[in-house]
Short mmCIF file of N, CA and C in Angstrom, two decimals:
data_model
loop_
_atom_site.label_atom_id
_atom_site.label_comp_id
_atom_site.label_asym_id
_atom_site.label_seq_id
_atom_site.Cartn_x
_atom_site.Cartn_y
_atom_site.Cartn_z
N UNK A 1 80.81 7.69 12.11
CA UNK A 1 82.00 8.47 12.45
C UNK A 1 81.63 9.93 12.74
N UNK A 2 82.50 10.93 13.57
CA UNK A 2 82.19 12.12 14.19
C UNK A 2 82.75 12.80 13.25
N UNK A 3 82.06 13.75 13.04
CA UNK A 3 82.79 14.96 12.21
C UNK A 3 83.72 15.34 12.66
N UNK A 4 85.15 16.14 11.72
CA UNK A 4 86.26 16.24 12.52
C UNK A 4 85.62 18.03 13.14
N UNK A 5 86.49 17.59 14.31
CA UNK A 5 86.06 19.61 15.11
C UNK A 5 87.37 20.38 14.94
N UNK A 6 86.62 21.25 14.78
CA UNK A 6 87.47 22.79 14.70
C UNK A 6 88.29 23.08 15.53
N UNK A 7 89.50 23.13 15.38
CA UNK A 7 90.77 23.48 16.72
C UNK A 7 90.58 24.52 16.89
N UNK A 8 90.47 23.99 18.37
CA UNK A 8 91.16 25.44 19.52
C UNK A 8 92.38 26.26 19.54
N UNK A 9 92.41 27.77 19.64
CA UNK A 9 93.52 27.92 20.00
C UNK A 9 95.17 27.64 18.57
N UNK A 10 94.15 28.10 17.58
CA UNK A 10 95.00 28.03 16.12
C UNK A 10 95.03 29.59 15.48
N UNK A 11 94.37 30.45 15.75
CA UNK A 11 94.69 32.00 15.26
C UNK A 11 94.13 31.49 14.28
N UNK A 12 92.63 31.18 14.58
CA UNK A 12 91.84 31.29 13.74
C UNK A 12 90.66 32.41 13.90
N UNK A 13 90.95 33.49 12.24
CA UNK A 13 90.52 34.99 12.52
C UNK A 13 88.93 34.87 11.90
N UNK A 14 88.55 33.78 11.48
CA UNK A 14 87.18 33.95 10.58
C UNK A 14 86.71 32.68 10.77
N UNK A 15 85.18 32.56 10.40
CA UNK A 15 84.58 31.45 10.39
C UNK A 15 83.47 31.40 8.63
N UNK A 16 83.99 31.04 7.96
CA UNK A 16 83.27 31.12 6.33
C UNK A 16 81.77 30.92 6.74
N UNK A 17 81.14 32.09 5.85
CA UNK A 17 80.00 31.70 5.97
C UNK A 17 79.10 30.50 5.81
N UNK A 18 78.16 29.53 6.46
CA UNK A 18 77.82 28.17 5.83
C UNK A 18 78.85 27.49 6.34
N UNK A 19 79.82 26.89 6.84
CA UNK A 19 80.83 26.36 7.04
C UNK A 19 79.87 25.07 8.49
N UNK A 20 79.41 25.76 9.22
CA UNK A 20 78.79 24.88 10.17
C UNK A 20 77.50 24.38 9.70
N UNK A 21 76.54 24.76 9.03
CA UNK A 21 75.56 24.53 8.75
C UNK A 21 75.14 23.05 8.31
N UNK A 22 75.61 22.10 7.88
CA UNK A 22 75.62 20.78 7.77
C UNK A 22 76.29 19.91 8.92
N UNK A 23 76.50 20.73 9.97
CA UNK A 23 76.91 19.91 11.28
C UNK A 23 75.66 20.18 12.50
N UNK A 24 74.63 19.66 11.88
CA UNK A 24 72.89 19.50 12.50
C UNK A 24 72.98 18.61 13.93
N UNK A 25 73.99 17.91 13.49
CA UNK A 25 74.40 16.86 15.02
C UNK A 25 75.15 17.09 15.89
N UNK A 26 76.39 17.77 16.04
CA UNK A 26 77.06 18.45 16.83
C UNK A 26 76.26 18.86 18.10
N UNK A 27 77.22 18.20 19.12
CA UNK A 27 76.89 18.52 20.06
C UNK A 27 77.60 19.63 21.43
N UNK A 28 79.50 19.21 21.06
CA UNK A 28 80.19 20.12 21.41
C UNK A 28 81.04 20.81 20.27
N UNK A 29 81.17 22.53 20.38
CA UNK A 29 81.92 23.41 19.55
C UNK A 29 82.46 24.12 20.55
N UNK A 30 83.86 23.69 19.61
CA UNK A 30 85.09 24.54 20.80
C UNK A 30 85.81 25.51 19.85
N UNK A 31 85.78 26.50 19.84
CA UNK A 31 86.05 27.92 19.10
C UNK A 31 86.84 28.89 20.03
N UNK A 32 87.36 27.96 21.26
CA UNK A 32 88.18 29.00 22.30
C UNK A 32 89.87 29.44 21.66
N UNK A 33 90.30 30.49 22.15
CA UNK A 33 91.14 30.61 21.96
C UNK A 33 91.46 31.15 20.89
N UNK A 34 91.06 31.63 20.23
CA UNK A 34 91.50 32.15 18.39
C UNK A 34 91.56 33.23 18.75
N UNK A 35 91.55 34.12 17.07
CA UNK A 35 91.10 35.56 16.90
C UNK A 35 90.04 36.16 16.27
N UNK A 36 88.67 35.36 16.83
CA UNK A 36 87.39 35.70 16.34
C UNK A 36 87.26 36.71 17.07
N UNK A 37 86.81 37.86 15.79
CA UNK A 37 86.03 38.87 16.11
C UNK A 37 84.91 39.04 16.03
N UNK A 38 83.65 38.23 15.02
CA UNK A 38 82.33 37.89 14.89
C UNK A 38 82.47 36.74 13.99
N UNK A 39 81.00 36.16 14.48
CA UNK A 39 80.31 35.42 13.81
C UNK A 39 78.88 35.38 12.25
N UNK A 40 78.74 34.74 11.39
CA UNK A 40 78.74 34.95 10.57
C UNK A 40 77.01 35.31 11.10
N UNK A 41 76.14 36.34 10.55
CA UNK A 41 74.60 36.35 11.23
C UNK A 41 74.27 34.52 10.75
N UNK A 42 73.70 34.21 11.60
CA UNK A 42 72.61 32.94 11.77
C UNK A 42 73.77 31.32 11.54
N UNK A 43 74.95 31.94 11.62
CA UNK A 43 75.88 30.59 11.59
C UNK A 43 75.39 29.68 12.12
N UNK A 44 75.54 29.77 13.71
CA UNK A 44 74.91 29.08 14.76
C UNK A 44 73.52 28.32 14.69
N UNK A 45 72.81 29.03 14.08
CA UNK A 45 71.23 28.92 14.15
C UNK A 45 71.27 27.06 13.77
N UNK A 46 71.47 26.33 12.70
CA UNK A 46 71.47 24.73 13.01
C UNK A 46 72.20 24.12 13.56
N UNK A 47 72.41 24.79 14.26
CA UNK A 47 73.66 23.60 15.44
C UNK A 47 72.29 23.44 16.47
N UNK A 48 70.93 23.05 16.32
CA UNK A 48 70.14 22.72 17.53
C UNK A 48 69.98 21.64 18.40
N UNK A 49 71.33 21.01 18.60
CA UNK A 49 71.59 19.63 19.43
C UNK A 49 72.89 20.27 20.32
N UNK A 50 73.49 21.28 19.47
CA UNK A 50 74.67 22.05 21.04
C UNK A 50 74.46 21.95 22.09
N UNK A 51 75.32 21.13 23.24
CA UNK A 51 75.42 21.42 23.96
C UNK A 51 76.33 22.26 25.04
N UNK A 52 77.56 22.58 24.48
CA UNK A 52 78.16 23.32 24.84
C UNK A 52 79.18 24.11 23.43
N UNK A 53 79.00 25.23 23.95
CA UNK A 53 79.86 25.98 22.69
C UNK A 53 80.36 27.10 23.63
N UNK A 54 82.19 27.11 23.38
CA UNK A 54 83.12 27.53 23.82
C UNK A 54 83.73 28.41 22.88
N UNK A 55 83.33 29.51 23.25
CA UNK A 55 84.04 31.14 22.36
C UNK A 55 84.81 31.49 23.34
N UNK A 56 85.47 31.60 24.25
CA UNK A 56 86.22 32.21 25.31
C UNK A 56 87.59 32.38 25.13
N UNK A 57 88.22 33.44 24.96
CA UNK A 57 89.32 33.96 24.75
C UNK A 57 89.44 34.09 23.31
N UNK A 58 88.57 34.90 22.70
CA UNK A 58 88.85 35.47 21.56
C UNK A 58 88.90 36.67 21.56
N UNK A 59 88.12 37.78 20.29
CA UNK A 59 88.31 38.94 19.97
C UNK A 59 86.26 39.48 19.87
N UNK A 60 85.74 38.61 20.47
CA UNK A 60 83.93 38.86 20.33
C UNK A 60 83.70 40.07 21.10
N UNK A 61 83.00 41.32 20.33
CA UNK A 61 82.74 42.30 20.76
C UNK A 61 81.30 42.15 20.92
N UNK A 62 80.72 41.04 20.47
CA UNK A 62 79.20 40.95 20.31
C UNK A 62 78.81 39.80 20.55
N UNK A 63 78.27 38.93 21.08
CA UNK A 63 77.31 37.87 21.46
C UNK A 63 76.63 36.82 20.28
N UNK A 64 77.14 36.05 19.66
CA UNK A 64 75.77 35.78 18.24
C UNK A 64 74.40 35.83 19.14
N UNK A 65 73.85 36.25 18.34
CA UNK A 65 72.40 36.55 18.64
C UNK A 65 71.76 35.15 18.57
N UNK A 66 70.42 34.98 19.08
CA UNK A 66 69.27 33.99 18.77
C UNK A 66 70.06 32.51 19.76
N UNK A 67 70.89 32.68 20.51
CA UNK A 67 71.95 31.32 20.99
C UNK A 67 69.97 30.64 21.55
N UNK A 68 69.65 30.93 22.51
CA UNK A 68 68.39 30.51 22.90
C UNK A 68 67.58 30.11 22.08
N UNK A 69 67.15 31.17 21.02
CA UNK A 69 65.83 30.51 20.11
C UNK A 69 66.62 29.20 19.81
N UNK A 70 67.11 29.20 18.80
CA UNK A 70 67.80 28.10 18.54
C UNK A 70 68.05 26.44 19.21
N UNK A 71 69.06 26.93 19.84
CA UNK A 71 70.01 26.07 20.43
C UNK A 71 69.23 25.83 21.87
N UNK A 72 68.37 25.32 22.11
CA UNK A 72 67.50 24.67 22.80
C UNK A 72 67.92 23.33 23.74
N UNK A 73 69.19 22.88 23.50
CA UNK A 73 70.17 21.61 23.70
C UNK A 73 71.08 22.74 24.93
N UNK A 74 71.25 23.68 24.04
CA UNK A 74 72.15 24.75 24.90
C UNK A 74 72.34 24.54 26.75
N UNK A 75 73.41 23.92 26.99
CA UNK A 75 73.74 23.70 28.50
C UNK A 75 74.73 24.61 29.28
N UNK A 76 75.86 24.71 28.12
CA UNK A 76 77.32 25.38 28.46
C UNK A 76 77.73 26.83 27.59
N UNK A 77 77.66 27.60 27.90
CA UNK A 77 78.04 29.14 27.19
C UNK A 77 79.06 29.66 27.93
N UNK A 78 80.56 29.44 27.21
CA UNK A 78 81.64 29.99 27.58
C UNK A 78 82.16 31.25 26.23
N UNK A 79 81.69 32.33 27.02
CA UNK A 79 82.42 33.92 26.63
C UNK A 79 83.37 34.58 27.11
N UNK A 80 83.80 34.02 28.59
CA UNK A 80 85.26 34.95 28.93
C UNK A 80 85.76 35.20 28.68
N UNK A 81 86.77 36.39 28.30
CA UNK A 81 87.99 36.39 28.06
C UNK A 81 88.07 37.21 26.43
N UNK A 82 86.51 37.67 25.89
CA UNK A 82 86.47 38.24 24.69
C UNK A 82 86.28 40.33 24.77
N UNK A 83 85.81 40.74 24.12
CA UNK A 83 85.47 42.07 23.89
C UNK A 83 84.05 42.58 24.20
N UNK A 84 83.51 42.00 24.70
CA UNK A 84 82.46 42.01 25.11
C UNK A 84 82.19 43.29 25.82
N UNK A 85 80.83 43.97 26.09
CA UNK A 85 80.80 45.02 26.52
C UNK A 85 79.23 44.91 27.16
N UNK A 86 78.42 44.11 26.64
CA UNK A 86 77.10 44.07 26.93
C UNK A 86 76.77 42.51 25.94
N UNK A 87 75.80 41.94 26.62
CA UNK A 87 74.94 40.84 26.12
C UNK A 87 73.26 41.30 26.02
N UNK A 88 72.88 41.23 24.59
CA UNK A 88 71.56 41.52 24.08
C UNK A 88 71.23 40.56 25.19
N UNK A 89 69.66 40.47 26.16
CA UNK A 89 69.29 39.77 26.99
C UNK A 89 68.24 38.55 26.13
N UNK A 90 67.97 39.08 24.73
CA UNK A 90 67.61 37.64 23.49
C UNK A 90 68.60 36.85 23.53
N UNK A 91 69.40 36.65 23.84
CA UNK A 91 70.79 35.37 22.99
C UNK A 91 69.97 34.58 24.54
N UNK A 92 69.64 34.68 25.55
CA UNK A 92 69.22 34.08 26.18
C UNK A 92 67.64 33.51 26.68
N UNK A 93 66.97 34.16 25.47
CA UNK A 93 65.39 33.90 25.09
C UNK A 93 65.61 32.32 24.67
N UNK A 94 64.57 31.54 25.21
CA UNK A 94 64.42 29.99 24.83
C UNK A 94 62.90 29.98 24.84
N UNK A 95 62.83 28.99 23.79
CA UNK A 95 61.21 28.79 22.99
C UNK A 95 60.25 28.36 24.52
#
């Protein structure tokens, strides 16, 4: 059975630290639509089977870092629509 996923689009303002970290298999994360303003440092970092992860239309003034080292599966990166101002050119470093 699939882990249940995180709704879109619920005014959701936080993500608990550790909260993803035992979802090693995940392949799509849809996080669009809320009121994320950051991510927790290294949340992301075991999701290394992602293939698409959807932040777009939130409150992200910042990029999680390391999306590349990591997330190596990484196909789909949706950020539109956040606070964004600049992307560190690492979130797009791959091993």
């Amino acid at each position: 059975p699939r882990p249940p996923r995180p709704p879109a689009g619920n005014c959701i303002d936080s993500v608990p630290p550790g909260s993803l970290c035992g979802l090693t298999s995940l392949t799509d994360l849809t996080l669009a639509g809320n009121r994320l303003a950051r991510l927790p440092p290294g949340e992301l970092a075991p999701l290394v089977r992602l293939r698409k992860l959807a932040l777009n239309g939130n409150r992200l003034a910042e990029c999680p870092g390391g999306l590349g080292k990591h997330m190596t599966a990484l196909l789909e990166l949706m950020l539109q629509g956040n606070r964004l101002e600049q992307v560190d050119p690492t979130v797009f470093d791959c091993p």
